[in-house]
Amino acid sequence: MSISPIHIIGGGMAGTEAAWQLLNKGIPVILHEMRGVKSTNAHQTDGLAEMVCSNSFRSDDMENNAVGLLHEEMRRLGSLMMEAAQITKVPAGSALAVDREHFSEYVQKKLLAHPLFSLERGEVSSIPPESWGDVIIATGPLTSDALAQAVLKITGVDELQFFDAIAPIIYKETIDFSKAWLQSRYDKGDGADYINLPMSKDQYYQFIDDITDGEKSDYKDWETDIPFFEGCMPIEVMAERGRETLSFGPMKPVGLDNPHSDERPYAVVQLRQDNKLGTLYNMVGFQTKLKYSFQKEIFRKIPGLENAEFARLGGLHRNTFINSPKLLDDQLRLKLMPRLRFAGQITGVEGYVESGAMGLLAGRYLAAQILGKQLSPPPIVTAFGALINHITGGHIEGAGTAKSFQPMNVNFGIMPPLEHKKHEIEGRMVKIKRKDRKPLKSKRALDALACWLDEPE
């Protein structure tokens, strides 16, 4: 039976990984890449899978780091990205780092050598025609303006974002509840919708001094036109307007009563639940351009966050991503036009590895469909499944708006908590220590992935 070629738009991590998965199922691929004809403000070459910002795929520790676990899951699914990384890796301690030029060359040569693969240089500036059939759009954070406008026409003006205003996200289990408490302002809603962290006047003024003196991240040349909207103003910019600005803004203490003290707080930092599992909380109104090291140092001075661990730190940078919880199903198909699948960073994942992982799944989903089979999403306890769940349905209720959905790296907080509080060691049931939780989650993930791979399609 002759199979028509699948068109993939974008030759980055997601597009090349999706292509590889389809090719390995005997399905022809035409990959469209505009670089070589039209450049971007960030890329330096026209090579496929070019790494723009860094040569690192982050930690390769599959037991204690969620991205390391994702590496291992991708390896077990025949990832081209992980194969190329292994061939071109350079010393980086426990991280997986590569020679960027050789990495890109390896991926491109591997694809071009496949008899079912074609590379077409040139911009795709509109929604692909019906004659193309099923298409994967994997254009990443630097999606061309023309294609972005075409996507806007079919999804709606509020469903595509061009910058991230990101507030830090904290693992709930690392918050000190001897200082923090649950309460909604004026007890509205369920009365306990937020975690509250109190600050005295001295602590507040020290915080203001810290964030205004802290070193800021520089914008890249192609990010300098990012708008500062009033609703997502960086906290350090607000603080520069006046020392009391934050205490009358996102840190206002009114309507809140600290059960741990009779003293009224001068300011309050509020944390809002960020995922349905209730494992992650974001710092309300705390988008920032402070460098990561300063964020950790300053935010851990806030009462209750002394030992906080961050699933994500704050930022504000240019990015193009769709409102996936509203627009995509769990097969990464556009609900309004199911012949279109989206993959990579445009879906609302952050990072090279996460982008490649979504490309891998998009390719596998589409290959199964073409071959007349049905591939279920990976279990939510896996890194793959947790990412898919987060971007297509794991966001909290009411988060189906572009204003609240923000890109996310893979982390253990988007995976369900362990089912049991005890595990067996040397024939005895003992309480699971915090240091053992991540390795146990990783083992659970890989066991579940093995079962998923054994399922008949």
CSV table of C-alpha atoms in Angstrom, one decimal:
chain,number,residue,atom,x,y,z
A,1,MET,CA,0.0,0.0,0.0
A,2,SER,CA,1.4,3.4,-1.0
A,3,ILE,CA,1.4,5.9,1.9
A,4,SER,CA,1.4,9.6,1.2
A,5,PRO,CA,4.2,11.6,2.7
A,6,ILE,CA,3.6,13.5,6.0
A,7,HIS,CA,4.5,17.2,6.0
A,8,ILE,CA,6.3,18.5,9.1
A,9,ILE,CA,6.8,22.2,9.4
A,10,GLY,CA,9.9,23.1,11.4
A,11,GLY,CA,13.3,21.4,11.6
A,12,GLY,CA,14.2,21.9,15.2
A,13,MET,CA,14.2,19.3,18.0
A,14,ALA,CA,10.5,18.5,17.7
A,15,GLY,CA,10.3,18.4,14.0
A,16,THR,CA,13.3,16.2,13.5
A,17,GLU,CA,12.3,13.8,16.2
A,18,ALA,CA,8.7,13.5,14.8
A,19,ALA,CA,10.2,12.9,11.4
A,20,TRP,CA,12.4,10.1,12.7
A,21,GLN,CA,9.6,8.3,14.5
A,22,LEU,CA,7.5,8.4,11.3
A,23,LEU,CA,10.3,7.2,9.1
A,24,ASN,CA,11.0,4.2,11.4
A,25,LYS,CA,7.4,3.2,10.8
A,26,GLY,CA,7.9,3.2,7.1
A,27,ILE,CA,6.0,6.5,6.5
A,28,PRO,CA,7.5,9.1,4.1
A,29,VAL,CA,8.2,12.6,5.5
A,30,ILE,CA,8.7,16.0,3.9
A,31,LEU,CA,10.3,18.3,6.4
A,32,HIS,CA,9.9,22.0,5.7
A,33,GLU,CA,12.5,24.3,7.1
A,34,MET,CA,12.7,28.0,6.3
A,35,ARG,CA,16.3,28.6,7.4
A,36,GLY,CA,18.5,28.5,4.4
A,37,VAL,CA,16.0,30.7,2.6
A,38,LYS,CA,14.8,32.9,5.5
A,39,SER,CA,16.7,33.3,8.7
A,40,THR,CA,15.6,34.0,12.3
A,41,ASN,CA,17.1,36.5,14.8
A,42,ALA,CA,18.5,33.8,17.0
A,43,HIS,CA,19.8,30.9,14.7
A,44,GLN,CA,23.3,31.0,13.4
A,45,THR,CA,23.1,28.3,10.8
A,46,ASP,CA,20.6,26.6,8.5
A,47,GLY,CA,21.3,23.2,10.1
A,48,LEU,CA,18.5,21.0,11.4
A,49,ALA,CA,18.2,20.6,15.2
A,50,GLU,CA,20.4,23.6,15.8
A,51,MET,CA,20.8,24.4,19.5
A,52,VAL,CA,20.4,28.2,19.9
A,53,CYS,CA,20.8,29.1,23.6
A,54,SER,CA,22.9,26.3,25.2
A,55,ASN,CA,24.7,23.0,24.4
A,56,SER,CA,23.2,21.3,27.4
A,57,PHE,CA,20.3,18.9,27.7
A,58,ARG,CA,20.5,19.4,31.5
A,59,SER,CA,20.8,16.6,34.0
A,60,ASP,CA,21.2,13.0,32.9
A,61,ASP,CA,20.5,11.6,36.3
A,62,MET,CA,17.4,9.4,35.6
A,63,GLU,CA,16.8,8.6,39.3
A,64,ASN,CA,16.9,12.0,40.9
A,65,ASN,CA,16.0,14.5,38.1
A,66,ALA,CA,12.9,14.5,36.0
A,67,VAL,CA,14.7,15.6,32.8
A,68,GLY,CA,17.1,12.8,33.3
A,69,LEU,CA,14.2,10.5,33.5
A,70,LEU,CA,12.8,12.0,30.3
A,71,HIS,CA,16.2,11.3,28.6
A,72,GLU,CA,15.8,7.6,29.6
A,73,GLU,CA,12.2,7.4,28.4
A,74,MET,CA,13.2,8.9,25.1
A,75,ARG,CA,16.1,6.4,24.7
A,76,ARG,CA,13.7,3.5,25.3
A,77,LEU,CA,11.5,4.9,22.5
A,78,GLY,CA,14.3,5.1,19.9
A,79,SER,CA,14.9,8.9,20.1
A,80,LEU,CA,17.2,10.3,17.4
A,81,MET,CA,17.9,13.2,19.7
A,82,MET,CA,19.3,11.0,22.4
A,83,GLU,CA,21.2,8.9,19.9
A,84,ALA,CA,22.9,12.1,18.5
A,85,ALA,CA,23.6,13.3,22.0
A,86,GLN,CA,25.3,10.1,22.9
A,87,ILE,CA,27.5,10.3,19.8
A,88,THR,CA,28.4,14.0,20.2
A,89,LYS,CA,28.5,14.5,24.0
A,90,VAL,CA,31.2,16.5,25.8
A,91,PRO,CA,32.3,16.4,29.4
A,92,ALA,CA,29.7,18.1,31.7
A,93,GLY,CA,29.6,16.3,35.0
A,94,SER,CA,26.2,14.8,35.6
A,95,ALA,CA,24.7,16.8,32.8
A,96,LEU,CA,24.3,15.7,29.2
A,97,ALA,CA,26.0,18.3,27.0
A,98,VAL,CA,27.0,18.1,23.3
A,99,ASP,CA,29.1,19.6,20.7
A,100,ARG,CA,26.4,21.8,19.1
A,101,GLU,CA,27.8,21.8,15.6
A,102,HIS,CA,28.4,18.0,15.5
A,103,PHE,CA,25.0,17.3,17.1
A,104,SER,CA,23.2,19.3,14.3
A,105,GLU,CA,25.3,17.6,11.6
A,106,TYR,CA,24.6,14.1,13.0
A,107,VAL,CA,20.8,14.7,13.0
A,108,GLN,CA,20.8,16.2,9.5
A,109,LYS,CA,23.0,13.5,8.0
A,110,LYS,CA,21.0,10.7,9.6
A,111,LEU,CA,17.7,12.1,8.2
A,112,LEU,CA,19.0,12.9,4.8
A,113,ALA,CA,20.4,9.4,4.5
A,114,HIS,CA,16.9,7.9,5.0
A,115,PRO,CA,15.3,6.9,1.6
A,116,LEU,CA,11.8,8.1,2.8
A,117,PHE,CA,13.0,11.5,3.9
A,118,SER,CA,12.9,14.8,1.9
A,119,LEU,CA,13.9,18.3,3.1
A,120,GLU,CA,12.3,21.3,1.5
A,121,ARG,CA,13.8,24.8,2.3
A,122,GLY,CA,11.3,27.6,2.4
A,123,GLU,CA,8.8,29.4,4.6
A,124,VAL,CA,5.3,27.9,5.1
A,125,SER,CA,3.4,31.1,5.6
A,126,SER,CA,-0.2,29.8,5.8
A,127,ILE,CA,-2.2,26.9,7.1
A,128,PRO,CA,-1.3,23.9,4.9
A,129,PRO,CA,-3.9,23.0,2.3
A,130,GLU,CA,-6.2,20.0,2.6
A,131,SER,CA,-4.2,18.2,-0.1
A,132,TRP,CA,-1.3,17.9,2.4
A,133,GLY,CA,-3.4,15.7,4.6
A,134,ASP,CA,-2.1,15.3,8.2
A,135,VAL,CA,0.5,17.9,9.2
A,136,ILE,CA,2.7,18.4,12.2
A,137,ILE,CA,3.5,22.0,13.1
A,138,ALA,CA,6.7,22.1,15.1
A,139,THR,CA,7.9,25.7,14.5
A,140,GLY,CA,9.0,26.5,18.0
A,141,PRO,CA,9.3,29.8,19.9
A,142,LEU,CA,10.6,31.6,16.7
A,143,THR,CA,7.5,30.8,14.6
A,144,SER,CA,7.5,33.1,11.6
A,145,ASP,CA,5.1,36.1,11.8
A,146,ALA,CA,3.2,34.9,8.7
A,147,LEU,CA,2.5,31.4,10.0
A,148,ALA,CA,1.7,32.8,13.5
A,149,GLN,CA,-0.9,35.1,12.0
A,150,ALA,CA,-2.4,32.1,10.1
A,151,VAL,CA,-2.7,30.1,13.3
A,152,LEU,CA,-4.3,33.1,15.0
A,153,LYS,CA,-7.0,33.2,12.3
A,154,ILE,CA,-8.2,29.6,13.1
A,155,THR,CA,-7.6,29.6,16.9
A,156,GLY,CA,-8.7,33.1,17.9
A,157,VAL,CA,-6.7,36.2,18.9
A,158,ASP,CA,-6.4,35.2,22.6
A,159,GLU,CA,-5.0,31.7,22.0
A,160,LEU,CA,-1.5,32.5,20.8
A,161,GLN,CA,1.1,34.2,23.0
A,162,PHE,CA,4.3,35.9,21.9
A,163,PHE,CA,6.0,36.2,25.2
A,164,ASP,CA,6.2,34.5,28.6
A,165,ALA,CA,5.5,36.4,31.8
A,166,ILE,CA,6.5,33.6,34.2
A,167,ALA,CA,6.2,33.6,37.9
A,168,PRO,CA,8.3,31.0,40.0
A,169,ILE,CA,6.7,27.7,40.8
A,170,ILE,CA,7.4,26.0,44.1
A,171,TYR,CA,6.9,22.4,45.3
A,172,LYS,CA,4.2,22.5,47.9
A,173,GLU,CA,6.0,19.9,50.1
A,174,THR,CA,8.9,22.2,50.6
A,175,ILE,CA,6.9,25.0,52.1
A,176,ASP,CA,7.0,25.6,55.9
A,177,PHE,CA,3.4,25.6,57.2
A,178,SER,CA,4.5,26.5,60.7
A,179,LYS,CA,4.8,30.0,59.1
A,180,ALA,CA,2.5,29.7,56.1
A,181,TRP,CA,-1.3,29.3,56.1
A,182,LEU,CA,-4.2,28.5,53.8
A,183,GLN,CA,-6.7,31.3,53.2
A,184,SER,CA,-8.4,33.3,50.5
A,185,ARG,CA,-8.6,37.0,50.8
A,186,TYR,CA,-11.7,37.9,52.8
A,187,ASP,CA,-12.3,34.1,52.8
A,188,LYS,CA,-13.7,34.2,49.3
A,189,GLY,CA,-14.1,31.1,47.2
A,190,ASP,CA,-13.4,28.0,49.2
A,191,GLY,CA,-11.8,30.2,51.9
A,192,ALA,CA,-8.5,28.4,51.6
A,193,ASP,CA,-7.5,28.8,47.9
A,194,TYR,CA,-4.1,30.4,48.5
A,195,ILE,CA,-1.0,29.7,50.6
A,196,ASN,CA,0.0,32.9,52.4
A,197,LEU,CA,3.4,33.9,53.5
A,198,PRO,CA,3.6,36.9,56.0
A,199,MET,CA,6.3,39.6,56.0
A,200,SER,CA,7.0,42.2,58.7
A,201,LYS,CA,7.8,45.8,57.7
A,202,ASP,CA,11.5,45.2,58.1
A,203,GLN,CA,11.4,42.0,56.0
A,204,TYR,CA,9.3,43.7,53.3
A,205,TYR,CA,11.7,46.6,53.0
A,206,GLN,CA,14.7,44.3,52.9
A,207,PHE,CA,12.9,42.3,50.1
A,208,ILE,CA,12.4,45.6,48.1
A,209,ASP,CA,16.0,46.4,48.5
A,210,ASP,CA,17.0,42.9,47.4
A,211,ILE,CA,15.0,42.8,44.2
A,212,THR,CA,15.9,46.3,43.1
A,213,ASP,CA,19.6,45.7,43.7
A,214,GLY,CA,19.6,42.2,42.3
A,215,GLU,CA,21.3,41.5,39.0
A,216,LYS,CA,18.9,41.3,36.1
A,217,SER,CA,19.0,39.0,33.1
A,218,ASP,CA,19.7,40.8,29.9
A,219,TYR,CA,17.3,40.6,27.0
A,220,LYS,CA,18.6,39.1,23.8
A,221,ASP,CA,18.6,41.5,20.8
A,222,TRP,CA,15.5,39.8,19.4
A,223,GLU,CA,13.6,40.2,22.7
A,224,THR,CA,14.1,43.9,23.3
A,225,ASP,CA,10.6,44.7,21.9
A,226,ILE,CA,8.8,42.6,24.6
A,227,PRO,CA,5.9,44.7,25.9
A,228,PHE,CA,5.5,45.2,29.7
A,229,PHE,CA,1.7,44.9,30.2
A,230,GLU,CA,0.4,46.2,33.4
A,231,GLY,CA,-1.0,42.8,34.3
A,232,CYS,CA,2.4,41.1,34.0
A,233,MET,CA,4.9,43.7,35.1
A,234,PRO,CA,8.1,42.3,36.6
A,235,ILE,CA,8.2,42.8,40.3
A,236,GLU,CA,11.5,44.7,40.2
A,237,VAL,CA,9.9,47.2,37.7
A,238,MET,CA,6.9,47.6,40.0
A,239,ALA,CA,9.2,48.1,43.0
A,240,GLU,CA,11.1,50.8,41.2
A,241,ARG,CA,7.9,52.8,41.0
A,242,GLY,CA,7.9,53.2,44.8
A,243,ARG,CA,8.7,51.2,47.9
A,244,GLU,CA,5.1,50.6,48.8
A,245,THR,CA,3.9,49.7,45.3
A,246,LEU,CA,4.0,45.9,45.9
A,247,SER,CA,2.4,46.2,49.3
A,248,PHE,CA,-0.6,47.8,47.6
A,249,GLY,CA,-0.4,45.4,44.7
A,250,PRO,CA,0.3,41.6,44.6
A,251,MET,CA,1.6,41.7,48.2
A,252,LYS,CA,-1.2,43.6,49.9
A,253,PRO,CA,-2.1,42.1,53.3
A,254,VAL,CA,-5.7,43.1,53.5
A,255,GLY,CA,-8.4,40.5,54.1
A,256,LEU,CA,-5.9,38.0,55.5
A,257,ASP,CA,-5.4,36.8,59.1
A,258,ASN,CA,-2.2,35.1,60.2
A,259,PRO,CA,-3.2,32.2,62.6
A,260,HIS,CA,0.4,31.9,63.7
A,261,SER,CA,0.7,35.4,65.1
A,262,ASP,CA,-1.4,38.2,66.6
A,263,GLU,CA,0.7,40.7,64.7
A,264,ARG,CA,-0.8,41.9,61.4
A,265,PRO,CA,1.5,41.3,58.5
A,266,TYR,CA,2.9,44.3,56.7
A,267,ALA,CA,2.9,42.4,53.4
A,268,VAL,CA,1.8,38.9,52.2
A,269,VAL,CA,3.2,36.8,49.4
A,270,GLN,CA,0.4,34.6,48.0
A,271,LEU,CA,0.9,31.2,46.3
A,272,ARG,CA,-1.8,29.9,44.0
A,273,GLN,CA,-2.3,26.2,43.1
A,274,ASP,CA,-0.8,25.6,39.6
A,275,ASN,CA,-1.8,22.1,38.7
A,276,LYS,CA,-4.7,19.8,39.4
A,277,LEU,CA,-2.6,17.4,41.5
A,278,GLY,CA,-2.0,20.2,44.0
A,279,THR,CA,1.7,19.6,44.1
A,280,LEU,CA,2.8,22.9,42.6
A,281,TYR,CA,2.1,26.5,43.6
A,282,ASN,CA,3.1,29.6,41.8
A,283,MET,CA,4.0,33.0,43.4
A,284,VAL,CA,1.2,35.3,42.4
A,285,GLY,CA,2.4,38.4,40.5
A,286,PHE,CA,6.0,37.4,40.8
A,287,GLN,CA,7.2,37.4,37.2
A,288,THR,CA,10.7,38.7,37.1
A,289,LYS,CA,13.9,39.2,35.1
A,290,LEU,CA,16.1,38.6,38.1
A,291,LYS,CA,18.9,36.1,37.4
A,292,TYR,CA,18.1,32.6,38.7
A,293,SER,CA,20.8,32.7,41.4
A,294,PHE,CA,19.4,35.9,42.8
A,295,GLN,CA,15.8,34.6,42.7
A,296,LYS,CA,16.7,31.6,44.8
A,297,GLU,CA,18.6,33.7,47.3
A,298,ILE,CA,16.0,36.4,47.7
A,299,PHE,CA,12.8,34.3,47.6
A,300,ARG,CA,14.2,31.9,50.3
A,301,LYS,CA,14.3,34.9,52.7
A,302,ILE,CA,10.5,35.0,52.6
A,303,PRO,CA,9.1,33.4,55.8
A,304,GLY,CA,8.0,29.9,54.9
A,305,LEU,CA,10.2,29.5,51.9
A,306,GLU,CA,13.6,29.1,53.6
A,307,ASN,CA,13.9,25.5,52.3
A,308,ALA,CA,11.8,26.0,49.1
A,309,GLU,CA,12.6,24.0,46.0
A,310,PHE,CA,11.6,25.5,42.7
A,311,ALA,CA,10.0,23.6,39.8
A,312,ARG,CA,10.5,26.7,37.7
A,313,LEU,CA,12.0,30.1,38.3
A,314,GLY,CA,10.6,33.4,37.0
A,315,GLY,CA,11.2,35.1,33.7
A,316,LEU,CA,10.0,37.2,30.9
A,317,HIS,CA,11.1,36.4,27.4
A,318,ARG,CA,9.9,36.2,23.8
A,319,ASN,CA,8.1,32.9,23.0
A,320,THR,CA,5.4,31.7,20.7
A,321,PHE,CA,3.1,29.2,22.2
A,322,ILE,CA,-0.6,28.2,21.9
A,323,ASN,CA,-3.1,27.8,24.6
A,324,SER,CA,-2.8,24.0,24.5
A,325,PRO,CA,-5.3,23.1,27.3
A,326,LYS,CA,-8.0,24.6,25.3
A,327,LEU,CA,-6.9,23.9,21.8
A,328,LEU,CA,-5.3,20.4,21.8
A,329,ASP,CA,-6.5,16.9,22.6
A,330,ASP,CA,-4.3,14.3,24.2
A,331,GLN,CA,-3.1,13.2,20.8
A,332,LEU,CA,-1.7,16.8,20.2
A,333,ARG,CA,-4.3,17.4,17.6
A,334,LEU,CA,-5.9,20.8,17.1
A,335,LYS,CA,-9.5,20.2,18.1
A,336,LEU,CA,-10.8,22.7,15.5
A,337,MET,CA,-8.8,21.0,12.7
A,338,PRO,CA,-7.7,17.5,13.7
A,339,ARG,CA,-5.5,17.0,10.6
A,340,LEU,CA,-3.1,19.5,12.3
A,341,ARG,CA,-0.9,18.3,15.1
A,342,PHE,CA,1.3,20.6,17.1
A,343,ALA,CA,4.6,19.6,18.7
A,344,GLY,CA,7.5,21.1,20.6
A,345,GLN,CA,7.8,24.4,22.4
A,346,ILE,CA,4.8,25.9,20.6
A,347,THR,CA,2.6,23.5,22.6
A,348,GLY,CA,3.8,25.0,25.9
A,349,VAL,CA,6.7,22.9,27.0
A,350,GLU,CA,10.0,24.5,27.8
A,351,GLY,CA,13.5,23.2,26.8
A,352,TYR,CA,15.2,21.2,24.1
A,353,VAL,CA,14.5,17.8,25.7
A,354,GLU,CA,10.8,18.5,26.3
A,355,SER,CA,10.4,19.8,22.8
A,356,GLY,CA,12.0,16.7,21.3
A,357,ALA,CA,9.8,14.5,23.5
A,358,MET,CA,6.6,16.2,22.2
A,359,GLY,CA,7.9,15.7,18.7
A,360,LEU,CA,8.6,12.1,19.4
A,361,LEU,CA,5.0,11.5,20.7
A,362,ALA,CA,3.4,13.5,17.9
A,363,GLY,CA,5.2,11.3,15.3
A,364,ARG,CA,4.2,8.1,17.1
A,365,TYR,CA,0.6,9.2,17.5
A,366,LEU,CA,0.4,10.1,13.8
A,367,ALA,CA,2.2,6.9,12.7
A,368,ALA,CA,-0.3,4.8,14.6
A,369,GLN,CA,-3.2,6.6,13.1
A,370,ILE,CA,-1.9,6.2,9.5
A,371,LEU,CA,-1.3,2.5,10.1
A,372,GLY,CA,-4.9,2.0,11.3
A,373,LYS,CA,-4.0,1.6,15.0
A,374,GLN,CA,-4.7,3.5,18.2
A,375,LEU,CA,-1.9,4.7,20.5
A,376,SER,CA,-3.1,5.7,23.9
A,377,PRO,CA,-1.2,8.5,25.8
A,378,PRO,CA,1.6,7.3,28.0
A,379,PRO,CA,0.7,6.8,31.7
A,380,ILE,CA,0.6,10.1,33.7
A,381,VAL,CA,3.2,8.7,36.1
A,382,THR,CA,5.8,8.7,33.3
A,383,ALA,CA,7.6,11.9,32.3
A,384,PHE,CA,6.1,11.7,28.8
A,385,GLY,CA,2.6,11.3,30.2
A,386,ALA,CA,3.0,14.0,32.8
A,387,LEU,CA,4.0,16.5,30.2
A,388,ILE,CA,1.2,15.6,27.8
A,389,ASN,CA,-1.3,15.7,30.7
A,390,HIS,CA,0.0,19.1,31.9
A,391,ILE,CA,-0.2,20.9,28.5
A,392,THR,CA,-3.5,19.3,27.4
A,393,GLY,CA,-5.5,18.9,30.7
A,394,GLY,CA,-3.4,19.0,33.8
A,395,HIS,CA,-3.7,22.7,34.4
A,396,ILE,CA,-6.1,23.8,37.2
A,397,GLU,CA,-9.8,24.4,36.6
A,398,GLY,CA,-10.3,27.7,35.0
A,399,ALA,CA,-6.8,27.8,33.5
A,400,GLY,CA,-8.1,27.3,30.0
A,401,THR,CA,-7.1,30.9,29.1
A,402,ALA,CA,-4.0,32.1,27.5
A,403,LYS,CA,-3.4,34.5,30.4
A,404,SER,CA,-3.0,31.7,33.0
A,405,PHE,CA,-1.4,28.8,30.9
A,406,GLN,CA,2.4,29.2,30.8
A,407,PRO,CA,5.1,26.9,29.4
A,408,MET,CA,6.6,24.3,31.7
A,409,ASN,CA,9.7,22.2,32.0
A,410,VAL,CA,9.4,18.5,33.0
A,411,ASN,CA,9.6,18.1,36.8
A,412,PHE,CA,8.5,15.6,39.4
A,413,GLY,CA,5.7,18.0,40.6
A,414,ILE,CA,3.6,17.4,37.5
A,415,MET,CA,3.6,13.7,38.2
A,416,PRO,CA,1.1,12.2,40.7
A,417,PRO,CA,2.4,11.7,44.3
A,418,LEU,CA,3.5,8.3,45.3
A,419,GLU,CA,0.5,6.0,46.0
A,420,HIS,CA,1.9,4.9,49.4
A,421,LYS,CA,3.7,6.5,52.2
A,422,LYS,CA,5.7,3.4,53.1
A,423,HIS,CA,7.9,1.0,51.1
A,424,GLU,CA,9.6,-2.2,51.8
A,425,ILE,CA,13.3,-2.3,52.8
A,426,GLU,CA,14.9,-5.5,53.8
A,427,GLY,CA,11.6,-7.1,54.6
A,428,ARG,CA,10.3,-4.2,56.7
A,429,MET,CA,7.8,-1.5,55.8
A,430,VAL,CA,9.3,1.9,56.5
A,431,LYS,CA,8.2,5.5,55.9
A,432,ILE,CA,9.4,6.9,52.6
A,433,LYS,CA,12.0,9.6,53.2
A,434,ARG,CA,12.1,12.7,51.1
A,435,LYS,CA,15.4,11.7,49.4
A,436,ASP,CA,13.8,8.5,48.3
A,437,ARG,CA,10.7,10.0,46.6
A,438,LYS,CA,12.3,10.9,43.3
A,439,PRO,CA,14.1,7.6,42.7
A,440,LEU,CA,10.8,5.8,43.6
A,441,LYS,CA,8.9,8.0,41.1
A,442,SER,CA,11.5,7.3,38.5
A,443,LYS,CA,11.2,3.5,39.0
A,444,ARG,CA,7.4,3.8,38.9
A,445,ALA,CA,7.7,5.8,35.6
A,446,LEU,CA,10.0,3.3,33.9
A,447,ASP,CA,7.9,0.3,35.0
A,448,ALA,CA,4.7,2.0,33.7
A,449,LEU,CA,6.5,2.9,30.4
A,450,ALA,CA,7.5,-0.7,29.9
A,451,CYS,CA,3.9,-1.8,30.3
A,452,TRP,CA,2.7,0.9,27.9
A,453,LEU,CA,5.2,-0.2,25.3
A,454,ASP,CA,4.0,-3.7,25.6
A,455,GLU,CA,0.3,-2.7,25.0
A,456,PRO,CA,-1.0,-3.8,21.5
A,457,GLU,CA,-1.7,-0.8,19.3
